[in-house]
Coordinates of C-alpha atoms and ligand atoms in Angstrom, one line a residue:
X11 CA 56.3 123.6 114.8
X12 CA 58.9 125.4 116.8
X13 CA 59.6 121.8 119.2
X14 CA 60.1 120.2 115.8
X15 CA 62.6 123.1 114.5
X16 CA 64.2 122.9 117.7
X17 CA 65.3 119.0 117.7
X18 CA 66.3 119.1 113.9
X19 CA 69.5 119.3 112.7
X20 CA 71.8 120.5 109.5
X21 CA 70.6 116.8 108.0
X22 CA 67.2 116.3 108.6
X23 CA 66.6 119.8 106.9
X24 CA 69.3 118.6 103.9
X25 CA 66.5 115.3 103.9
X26 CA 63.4 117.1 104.1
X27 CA 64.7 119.8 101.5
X28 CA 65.7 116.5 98.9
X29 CA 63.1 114.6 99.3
X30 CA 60.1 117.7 98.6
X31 CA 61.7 120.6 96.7
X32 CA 62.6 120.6 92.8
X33 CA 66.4 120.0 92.5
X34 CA 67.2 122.6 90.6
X35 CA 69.9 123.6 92.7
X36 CA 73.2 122.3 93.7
X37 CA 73.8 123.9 97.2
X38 CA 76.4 123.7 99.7
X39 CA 74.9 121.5 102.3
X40 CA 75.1 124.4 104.8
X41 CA 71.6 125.5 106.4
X42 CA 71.5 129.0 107.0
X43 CA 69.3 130.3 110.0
X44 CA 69.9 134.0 110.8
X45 CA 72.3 136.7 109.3
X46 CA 74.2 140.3 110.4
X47 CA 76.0 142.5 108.3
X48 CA 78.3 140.4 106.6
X49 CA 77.8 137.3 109.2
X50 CA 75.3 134.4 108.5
X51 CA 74.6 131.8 110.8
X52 CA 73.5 127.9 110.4
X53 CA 71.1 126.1 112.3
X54 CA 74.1 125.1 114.5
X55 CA 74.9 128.5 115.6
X56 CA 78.0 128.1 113.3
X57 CA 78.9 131.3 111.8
X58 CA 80.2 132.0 108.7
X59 CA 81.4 135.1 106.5
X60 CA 79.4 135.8 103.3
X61 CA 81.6 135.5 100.2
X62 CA 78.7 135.0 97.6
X63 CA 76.3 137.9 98.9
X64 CA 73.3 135.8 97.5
X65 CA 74.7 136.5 94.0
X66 CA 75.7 140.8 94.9
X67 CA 71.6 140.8 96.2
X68 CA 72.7 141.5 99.5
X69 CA 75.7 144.3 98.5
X70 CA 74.1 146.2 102.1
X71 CA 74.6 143.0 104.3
X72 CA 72.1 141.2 105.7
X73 CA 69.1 142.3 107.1
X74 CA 70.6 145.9 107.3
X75 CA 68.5 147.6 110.1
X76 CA 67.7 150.5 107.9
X77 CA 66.0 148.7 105.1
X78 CA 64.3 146.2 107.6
X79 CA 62.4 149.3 109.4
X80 CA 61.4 150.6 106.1
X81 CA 60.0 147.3 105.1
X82 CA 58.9 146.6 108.2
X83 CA 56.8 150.1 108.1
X84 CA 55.8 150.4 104.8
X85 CA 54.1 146.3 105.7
X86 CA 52.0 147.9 107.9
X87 CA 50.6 150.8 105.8
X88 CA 50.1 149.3 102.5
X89 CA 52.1 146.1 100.6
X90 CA 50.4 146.0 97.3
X91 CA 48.1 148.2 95.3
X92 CA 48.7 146.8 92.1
X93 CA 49.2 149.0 89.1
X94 CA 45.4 149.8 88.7
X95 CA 45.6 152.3 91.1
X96 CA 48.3 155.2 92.2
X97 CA 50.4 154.4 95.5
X98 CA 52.6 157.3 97.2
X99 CA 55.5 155.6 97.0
X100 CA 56.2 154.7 92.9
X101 CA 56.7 158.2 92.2
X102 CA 59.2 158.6 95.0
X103 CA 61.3 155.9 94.3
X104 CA 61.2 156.3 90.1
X105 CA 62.8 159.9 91.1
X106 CA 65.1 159.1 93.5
X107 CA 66.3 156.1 91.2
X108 CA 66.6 158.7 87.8
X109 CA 68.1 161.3 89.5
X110 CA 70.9 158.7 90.9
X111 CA 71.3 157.2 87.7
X112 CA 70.9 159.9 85.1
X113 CA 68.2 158.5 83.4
X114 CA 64.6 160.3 82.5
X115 CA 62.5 157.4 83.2
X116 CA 62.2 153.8 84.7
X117 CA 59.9 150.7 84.7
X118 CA 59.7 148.6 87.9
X119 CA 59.4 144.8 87.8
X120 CA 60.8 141.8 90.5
X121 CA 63.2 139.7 89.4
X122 CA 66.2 140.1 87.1
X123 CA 64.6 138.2 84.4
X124 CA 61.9 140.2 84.1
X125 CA 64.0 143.0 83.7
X126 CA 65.8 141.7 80.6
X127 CA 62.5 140.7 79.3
X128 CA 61.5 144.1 79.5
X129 CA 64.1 146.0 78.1
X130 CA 64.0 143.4 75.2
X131 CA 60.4 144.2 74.8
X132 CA 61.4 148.1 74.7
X133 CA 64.1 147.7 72.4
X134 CA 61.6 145.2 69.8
X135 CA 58.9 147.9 69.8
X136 CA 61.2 150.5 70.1
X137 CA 63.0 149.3 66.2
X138 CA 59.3 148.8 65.3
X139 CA 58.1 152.0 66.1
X140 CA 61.3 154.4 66.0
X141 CA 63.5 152.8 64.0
X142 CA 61.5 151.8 61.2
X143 CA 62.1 148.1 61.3
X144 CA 59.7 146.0 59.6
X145 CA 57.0 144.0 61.6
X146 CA 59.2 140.8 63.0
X147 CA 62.1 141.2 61.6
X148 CA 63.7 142.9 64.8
X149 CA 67.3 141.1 66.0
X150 CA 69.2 141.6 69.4
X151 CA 72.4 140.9 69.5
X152 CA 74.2 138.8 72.6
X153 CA 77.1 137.7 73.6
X154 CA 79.0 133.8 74.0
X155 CA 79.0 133.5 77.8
X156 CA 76.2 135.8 78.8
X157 CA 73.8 134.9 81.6
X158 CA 70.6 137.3 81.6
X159 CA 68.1 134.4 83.3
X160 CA 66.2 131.5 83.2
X161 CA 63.1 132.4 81.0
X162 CA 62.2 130.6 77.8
X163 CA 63.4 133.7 75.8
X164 CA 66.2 134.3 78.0
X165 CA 67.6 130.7 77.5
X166 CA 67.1 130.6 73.8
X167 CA 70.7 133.3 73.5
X168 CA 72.3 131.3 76.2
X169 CA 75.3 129.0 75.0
X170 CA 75.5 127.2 78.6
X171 CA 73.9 123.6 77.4
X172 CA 72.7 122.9 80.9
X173 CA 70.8 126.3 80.9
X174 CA 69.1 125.7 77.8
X175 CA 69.5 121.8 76.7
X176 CA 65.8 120.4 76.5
X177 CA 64.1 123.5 77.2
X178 CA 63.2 124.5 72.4
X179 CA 61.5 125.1 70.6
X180 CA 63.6 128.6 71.1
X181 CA 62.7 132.1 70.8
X182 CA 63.8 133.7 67.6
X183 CA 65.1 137.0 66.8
X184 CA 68.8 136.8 68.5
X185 CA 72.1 136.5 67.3
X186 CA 75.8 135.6 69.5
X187 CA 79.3 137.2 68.7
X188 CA 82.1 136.2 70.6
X189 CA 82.3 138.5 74.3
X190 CA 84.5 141.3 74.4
X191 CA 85.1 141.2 70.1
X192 CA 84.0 144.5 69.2
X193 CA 84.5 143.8 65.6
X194 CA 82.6 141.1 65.5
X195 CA 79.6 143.5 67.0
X196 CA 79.9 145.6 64.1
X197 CA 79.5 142.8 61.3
X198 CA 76.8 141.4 63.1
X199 CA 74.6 144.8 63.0
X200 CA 72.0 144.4 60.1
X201 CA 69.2 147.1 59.6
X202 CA 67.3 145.0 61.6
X203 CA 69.4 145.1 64.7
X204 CA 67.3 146.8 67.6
X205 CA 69.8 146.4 70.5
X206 CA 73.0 145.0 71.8
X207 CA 72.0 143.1 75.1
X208 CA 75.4 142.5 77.1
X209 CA 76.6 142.6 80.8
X210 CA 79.7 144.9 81.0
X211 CA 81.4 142.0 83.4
X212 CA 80.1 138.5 82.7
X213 CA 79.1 137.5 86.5
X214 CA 77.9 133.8 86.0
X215 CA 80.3 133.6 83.0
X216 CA 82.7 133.3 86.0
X217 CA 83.7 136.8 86.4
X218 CA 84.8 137.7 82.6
X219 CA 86.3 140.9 81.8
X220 CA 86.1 142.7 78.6
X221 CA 89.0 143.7 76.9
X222 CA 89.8 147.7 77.8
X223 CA 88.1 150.0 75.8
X224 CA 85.7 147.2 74.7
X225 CA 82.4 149.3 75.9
X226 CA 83.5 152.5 74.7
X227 CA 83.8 151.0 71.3
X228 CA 80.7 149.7 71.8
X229 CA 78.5 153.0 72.5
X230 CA 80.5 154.0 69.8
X231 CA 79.5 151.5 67.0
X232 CA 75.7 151.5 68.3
X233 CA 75.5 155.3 67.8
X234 CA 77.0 154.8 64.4
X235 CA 73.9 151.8 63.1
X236 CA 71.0 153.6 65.8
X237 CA 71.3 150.1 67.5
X238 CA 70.7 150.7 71.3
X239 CA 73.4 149.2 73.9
X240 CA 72.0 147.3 76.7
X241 CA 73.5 146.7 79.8
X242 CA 72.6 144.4 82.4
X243 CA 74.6 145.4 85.3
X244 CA 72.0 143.2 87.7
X245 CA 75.0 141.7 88.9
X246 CA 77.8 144.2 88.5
X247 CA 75.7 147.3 89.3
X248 CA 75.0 149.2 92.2
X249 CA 78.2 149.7 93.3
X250 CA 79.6 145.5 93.3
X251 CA 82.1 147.0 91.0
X252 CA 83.4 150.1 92.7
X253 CA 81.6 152.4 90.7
X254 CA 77.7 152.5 90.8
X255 CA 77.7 150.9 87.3
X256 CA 80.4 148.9 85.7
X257 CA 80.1 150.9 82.7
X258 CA 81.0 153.8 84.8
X259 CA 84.3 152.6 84.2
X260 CA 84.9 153.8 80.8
X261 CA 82.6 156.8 81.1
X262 CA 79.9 154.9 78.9
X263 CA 76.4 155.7 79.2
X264 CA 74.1 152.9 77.8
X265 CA 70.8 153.7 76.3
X266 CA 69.6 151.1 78.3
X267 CA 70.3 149.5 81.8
X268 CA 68.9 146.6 83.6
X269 CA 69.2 146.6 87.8
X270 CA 67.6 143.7 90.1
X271 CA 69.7 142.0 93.1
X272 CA 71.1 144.9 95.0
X273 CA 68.1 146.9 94.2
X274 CA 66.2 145.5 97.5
X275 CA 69.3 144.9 99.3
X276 CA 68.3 141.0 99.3
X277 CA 64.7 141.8 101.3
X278 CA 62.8 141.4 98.4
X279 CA 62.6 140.8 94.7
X280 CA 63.3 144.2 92.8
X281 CA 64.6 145.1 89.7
X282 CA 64.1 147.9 87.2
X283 CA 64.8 149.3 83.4
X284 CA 66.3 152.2 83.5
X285 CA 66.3 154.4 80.0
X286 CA 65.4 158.2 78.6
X287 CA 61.9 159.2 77.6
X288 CA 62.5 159.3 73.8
X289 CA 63.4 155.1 73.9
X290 CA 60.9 154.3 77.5
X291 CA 57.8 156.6 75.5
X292 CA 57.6 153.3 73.0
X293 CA 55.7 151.6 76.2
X294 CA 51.6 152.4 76.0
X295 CA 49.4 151.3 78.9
X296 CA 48.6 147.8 78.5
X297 CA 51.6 147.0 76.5
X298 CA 53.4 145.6 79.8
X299 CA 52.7 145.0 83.3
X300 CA 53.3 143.3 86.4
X301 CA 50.7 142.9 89.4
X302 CA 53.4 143.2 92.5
X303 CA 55.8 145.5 90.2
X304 CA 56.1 149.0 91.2
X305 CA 54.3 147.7 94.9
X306 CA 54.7 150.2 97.6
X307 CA 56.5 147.8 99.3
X308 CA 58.9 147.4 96.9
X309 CA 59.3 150.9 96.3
X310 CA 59.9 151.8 99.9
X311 CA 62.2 149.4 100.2
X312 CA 64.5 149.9 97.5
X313 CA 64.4 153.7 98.0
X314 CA 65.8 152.9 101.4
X315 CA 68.7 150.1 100.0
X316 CA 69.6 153.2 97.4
X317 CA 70.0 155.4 100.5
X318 CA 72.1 152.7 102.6
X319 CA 74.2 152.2 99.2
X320 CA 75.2 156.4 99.0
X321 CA 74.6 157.4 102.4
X322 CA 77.3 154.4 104.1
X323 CA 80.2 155.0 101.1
X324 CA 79.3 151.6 100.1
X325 CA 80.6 152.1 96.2
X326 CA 84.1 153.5 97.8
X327 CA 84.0 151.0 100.0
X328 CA 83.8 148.0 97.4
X329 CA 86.9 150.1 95.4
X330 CA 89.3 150.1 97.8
X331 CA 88.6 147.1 99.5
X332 CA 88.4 145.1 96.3
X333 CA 91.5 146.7 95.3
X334 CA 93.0 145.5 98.5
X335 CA 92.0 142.1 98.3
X336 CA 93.3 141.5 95.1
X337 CA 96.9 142.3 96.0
X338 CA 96.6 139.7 98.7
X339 CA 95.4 136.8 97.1
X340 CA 98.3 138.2 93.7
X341 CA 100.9 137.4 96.7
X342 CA 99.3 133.7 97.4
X343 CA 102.0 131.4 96.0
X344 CA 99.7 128.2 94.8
X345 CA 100.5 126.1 92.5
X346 CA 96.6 126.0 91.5
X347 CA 95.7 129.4 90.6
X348 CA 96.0 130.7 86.9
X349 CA 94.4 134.0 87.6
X350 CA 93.2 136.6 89.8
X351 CA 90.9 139.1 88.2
X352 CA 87.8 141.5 88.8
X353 CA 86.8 145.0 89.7
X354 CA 85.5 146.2 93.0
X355 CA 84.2 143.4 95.1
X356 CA 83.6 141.6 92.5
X357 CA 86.5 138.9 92.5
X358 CA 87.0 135.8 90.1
X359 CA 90.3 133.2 91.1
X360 CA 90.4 131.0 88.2
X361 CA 92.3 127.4 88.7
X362 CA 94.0 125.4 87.0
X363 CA 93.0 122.3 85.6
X364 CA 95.1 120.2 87.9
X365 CA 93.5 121.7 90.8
X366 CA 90.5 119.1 90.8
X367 CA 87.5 121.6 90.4
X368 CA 87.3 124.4 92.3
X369 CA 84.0 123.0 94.2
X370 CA 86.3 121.2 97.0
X371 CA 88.2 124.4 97.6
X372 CA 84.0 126.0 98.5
X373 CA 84.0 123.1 100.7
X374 CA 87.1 123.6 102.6
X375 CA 86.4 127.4 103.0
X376 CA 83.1 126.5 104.4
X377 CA 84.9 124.0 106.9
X378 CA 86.8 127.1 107.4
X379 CA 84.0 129.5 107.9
X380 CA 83.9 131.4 104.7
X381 CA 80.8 130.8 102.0
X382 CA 81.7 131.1 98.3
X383 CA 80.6 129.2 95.7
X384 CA 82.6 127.9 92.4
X385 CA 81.1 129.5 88.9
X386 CA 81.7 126.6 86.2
X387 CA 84.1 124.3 87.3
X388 CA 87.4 125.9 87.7
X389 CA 86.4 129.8 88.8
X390 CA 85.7 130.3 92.8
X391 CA 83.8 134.3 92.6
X392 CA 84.1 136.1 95.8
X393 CA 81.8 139.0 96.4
X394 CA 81.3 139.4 100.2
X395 CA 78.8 142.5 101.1
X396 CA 79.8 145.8 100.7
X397 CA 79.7 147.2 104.0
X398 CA 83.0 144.7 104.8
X399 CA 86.2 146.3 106.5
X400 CA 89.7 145.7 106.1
X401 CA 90.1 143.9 109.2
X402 CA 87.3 141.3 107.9
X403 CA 89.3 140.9 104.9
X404 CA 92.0 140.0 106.4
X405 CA 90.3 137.1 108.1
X406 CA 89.2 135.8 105.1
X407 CA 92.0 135.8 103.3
X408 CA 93.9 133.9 105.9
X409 CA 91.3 131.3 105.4
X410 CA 91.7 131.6 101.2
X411 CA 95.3 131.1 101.3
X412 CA 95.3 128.2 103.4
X413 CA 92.3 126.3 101.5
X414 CA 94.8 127.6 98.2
X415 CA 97.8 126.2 99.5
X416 CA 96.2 122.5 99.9
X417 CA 97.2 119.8 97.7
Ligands
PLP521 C1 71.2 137.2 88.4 C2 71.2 137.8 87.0 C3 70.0 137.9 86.2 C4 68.7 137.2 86.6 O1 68.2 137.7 87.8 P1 67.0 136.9 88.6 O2 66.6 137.8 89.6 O3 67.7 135.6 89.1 O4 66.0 136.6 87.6 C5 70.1 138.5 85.0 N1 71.3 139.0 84.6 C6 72.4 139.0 85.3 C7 73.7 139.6 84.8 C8 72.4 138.3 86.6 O5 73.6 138.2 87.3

C-alpha cells in the first residue's frame, strides 16, 4: 500500500476518487495529505494556508497537539461504551460545556444534523407537553436562506433547490419568513408555533448578516407568544465570530442552542443541544438516542478543544484579527467586489456579477497558496483557524488582493 501511495500523484487520487466515491461534492482538485496549525499540505508537499477551516470545524488548527494527546489517550482507555452504560467522561464534559455556556443541561450527538434534529424534537414535545399544543399540530418556524443540514427533515425548510429538489415527499410542520424580517416572525407565530429555528449569521447562506437589533427583537417577540428561539450557531459558534456565540453580540440568550464543528476541533464528529432543565426535562429515556453520542471519546475530546478554545484567547483572537482583516480587504480597490462583510473570522466578499463567479478567484488563490472556497456563486467566505496571527494575515491578504485585482 505505502509503494502505491508513494508513486501516486494529485491526479491519479482526483481518478480514483471520481471513478468510486458518490459525487456529491464539488471539490477543489487539491489533495490534502498532512496539516499544522493553520498549514495543510498536498500530496506534493505543496503547502497552503487554510481559509475554509473545514467549514469553522477546525477553529483550533489542525491536528492541535493538545486535542490529539487527549484523543490519542482517551483511544487507549475506552472509545465507546454506548449509552447503556455510564462512562467517566459524559458527566465531565456536560459540566464543563454548561458551565461555559450558561446552560443547565445538554444532549450530545455527532454531527450538526443531528443536532438540529434534536433540538426540533425538544421543541415538538416540548409544545406538546408544556405548551399545550394539540397532538400534531406543532410548527417551527425558519428562515429563506437557512442551512441546518442535509436530512430528509432538514431539507424539507430549505429553499436552496439543489439541497432539496428530488429529495419529497417533505416533512411537514415548518413554515419560512423572509431572514432578518422581524415582523414577519411575529405574524407568522400561531398558537401552534413551538420554536423559531434560525442561525444568528447565515454561514452557507454566504455569510448573511441580520439587520442590528434583529435578535434582540427576536427573544423579545418569542417571550411575548412562549415560542422558544433556536439558534444554530454550529457554524458561527464557539468563538468563529469573536464572541463565543454570535448571539453574544446583542446580549441574547436563546432558549435553545445548537453546536457541532468546532466542538471536536475537526478530530471528530461532535455536536451538542444546549438548553435549561425546565425545556431539556421534556426528553424521557428512550425518547432519543444515539449509539456513539456522548462516547468517551468524544467527550474527552471536545472537553480538551473547549479548553484550547479559552485557555489560547482563541475568541479574542478571532475579534481582533477579523477586525483587522476586514479593513484590509475595505482598502482593496477592485472593480469586482460589491461588499465586504462579517463578524470575527468569519468573512463573506461578495462579487459582482461581472466578476465571472467567484469559483475562479478559489482557483487562483489556491495557485497562490491560499484554500477558500466560493458559497453560491458570487460570495468567496474566508474563515481561516483561529489560532492565526497578524503576520499570517498579512500573507494572505497579499495573495487576496492580487487574485481581486485580476481581470
Ligand atoms: C454545517 C452546518 C450544519 C450541519 O452540520 P453537519 O455536521 O454537516 O451535519 C448545520 N447548521 C449549520 C449552521 C451549519 O453550518
Amino acid at each position: 500500500m505505502l509503494n502505491e501511495q508513494l508513486q501516486m500523484t494529485s491526479q491519479d487520487y482526483i481518478a480514483l476518487e471520481n471513478q468510486y466515491n458518490a459525487k456529491n461534492y464539488k471539490p477543489l482538485d487539491v489533495v490534502l495529505e498532512h496539516g499544522e496549525g493553520i498549514w495543510v499540505y498536498d500530496v506534493d508537499g505543496k503547502r497552503y494556508l487554510d481559509f475554509l477551516s473545514a467549514y469553522s470545524a477546525v477553529n483550533q488548527g489542525h491536528s492541535h497537539p493538545r486535542i490529539l494527546n487527549a484523543l490519542i489517550e482517551q483511544a487507549q482507555k475506552l472509545p465507546l461504551t454506548s449509552r447503556a452504560f455510564r462512562n467517566n467522561q459524559l458527566p465531565l464534559f456536560a459540566k464543563h460545556l454548561c458551565d461555559l455556556t450558561g446552560y443547565e443541561k445538554m444532549l450530545p450527538m455527532n454531527s450538526g444534523a443531528e443536532a438540529v434534529e434534536t433540538a426540533m424534537k425538544i421543541a415538538r414535545k416540548w409544545g406538546y407537553m408544556v405548551k399545550g399544543v394539540a397532538d400534531g399540530q406543532a410548527e417551527i418556524i425558519t428562515c429563506s436562506g437557512n442551512f441546518h443540514g442535509r436530512t430528509i427533515t432538514i431539507v424539507s425548510y430549505s429553499d436552496d433547490p439543489g439541497t432539496k429538489d428530488n429529495f419529497g415527499p417533505y416533512t411537514p410542520g415548518f413554515k419560512e419568513i423572509p431572514y432578518g424580517d422581524a415582523d414577519a416572525l411575529e405574524a407568522a407565530i400561531t398558537p401552534n408555533t413551538v420554536g423559531f429555528l434560525f442561525e444568528p449569521i447565515q454561514g452557507e447562506g454566504g455569510v448573511v448578516l441580520p439587520p442590528d437589533g434583529f435578535l434582540r427583537q427576536v427573544r423579545d417577540i418569542c417571550d411575548r407568544h412562549n415560542v422558544l428561539m433556536i439558534a444554530d450557531e454550529i457554524q458561527t459558534g464557539l468563538g468563529r465570530t469573536g464572541k463565543l456565540f454570535a448571539c453574544d453580540w446583542e446580549g441574547v440568550r436563546p432558549d435553545m442552542i445548537t453546536i457541532g464543528k468546532a466542538l471536536s476541533g475537526g478530530f471528530y464528529p461532535v455536536s451538542a443541544v444546549l438548553t435549561d432543565a425546565d425545556v431539556m426535562d421534556v426528553i424521557k429515556p428512550g425518547d432519543h438516542g444515539s449509539t456513539f453520542g456522548g462516547n468517551p471519546l468524544a467527550c474527552a475530546v471536545a472537553q480538551t478543544a473547549l479548553e484550547v478554545l479559552m485557555d489560547e484567547n482563541l475568541i479574542e483572537n478571532a475579534h481582533t484579527m477579523g477586525e483587522y482583516l476586514r479593513e484590509l480587504l475595505r482598502g482593496i480597490d477592485s472593480p469586482h467586489i460589491k461588499e465586504v462583510r462579517g463578524r470575527g473570522l468569519l468573512t463573506g466578499v461578495e462579487l459582482h456579477d461581472s466578476a465571472g463567479g467567484a469559483r475562479r478567484f478559489c482557483v487562483a488563490l489556491q495557485e497562490a497558496g491560499l484554500l477558500c472556497k466560493e458559497t453560491h456563486v458570487n460570495i468567496i467566505r474566508l474563515a481561516p483557524p483561529l489560532v492565526i496571527t497578524r503576520q499570517d494575515i498579512d500573507w494572505a491578504f497579499d495573495q487576496i488582493e492580487r487574485v481581486l485585482m485580476m481581470d
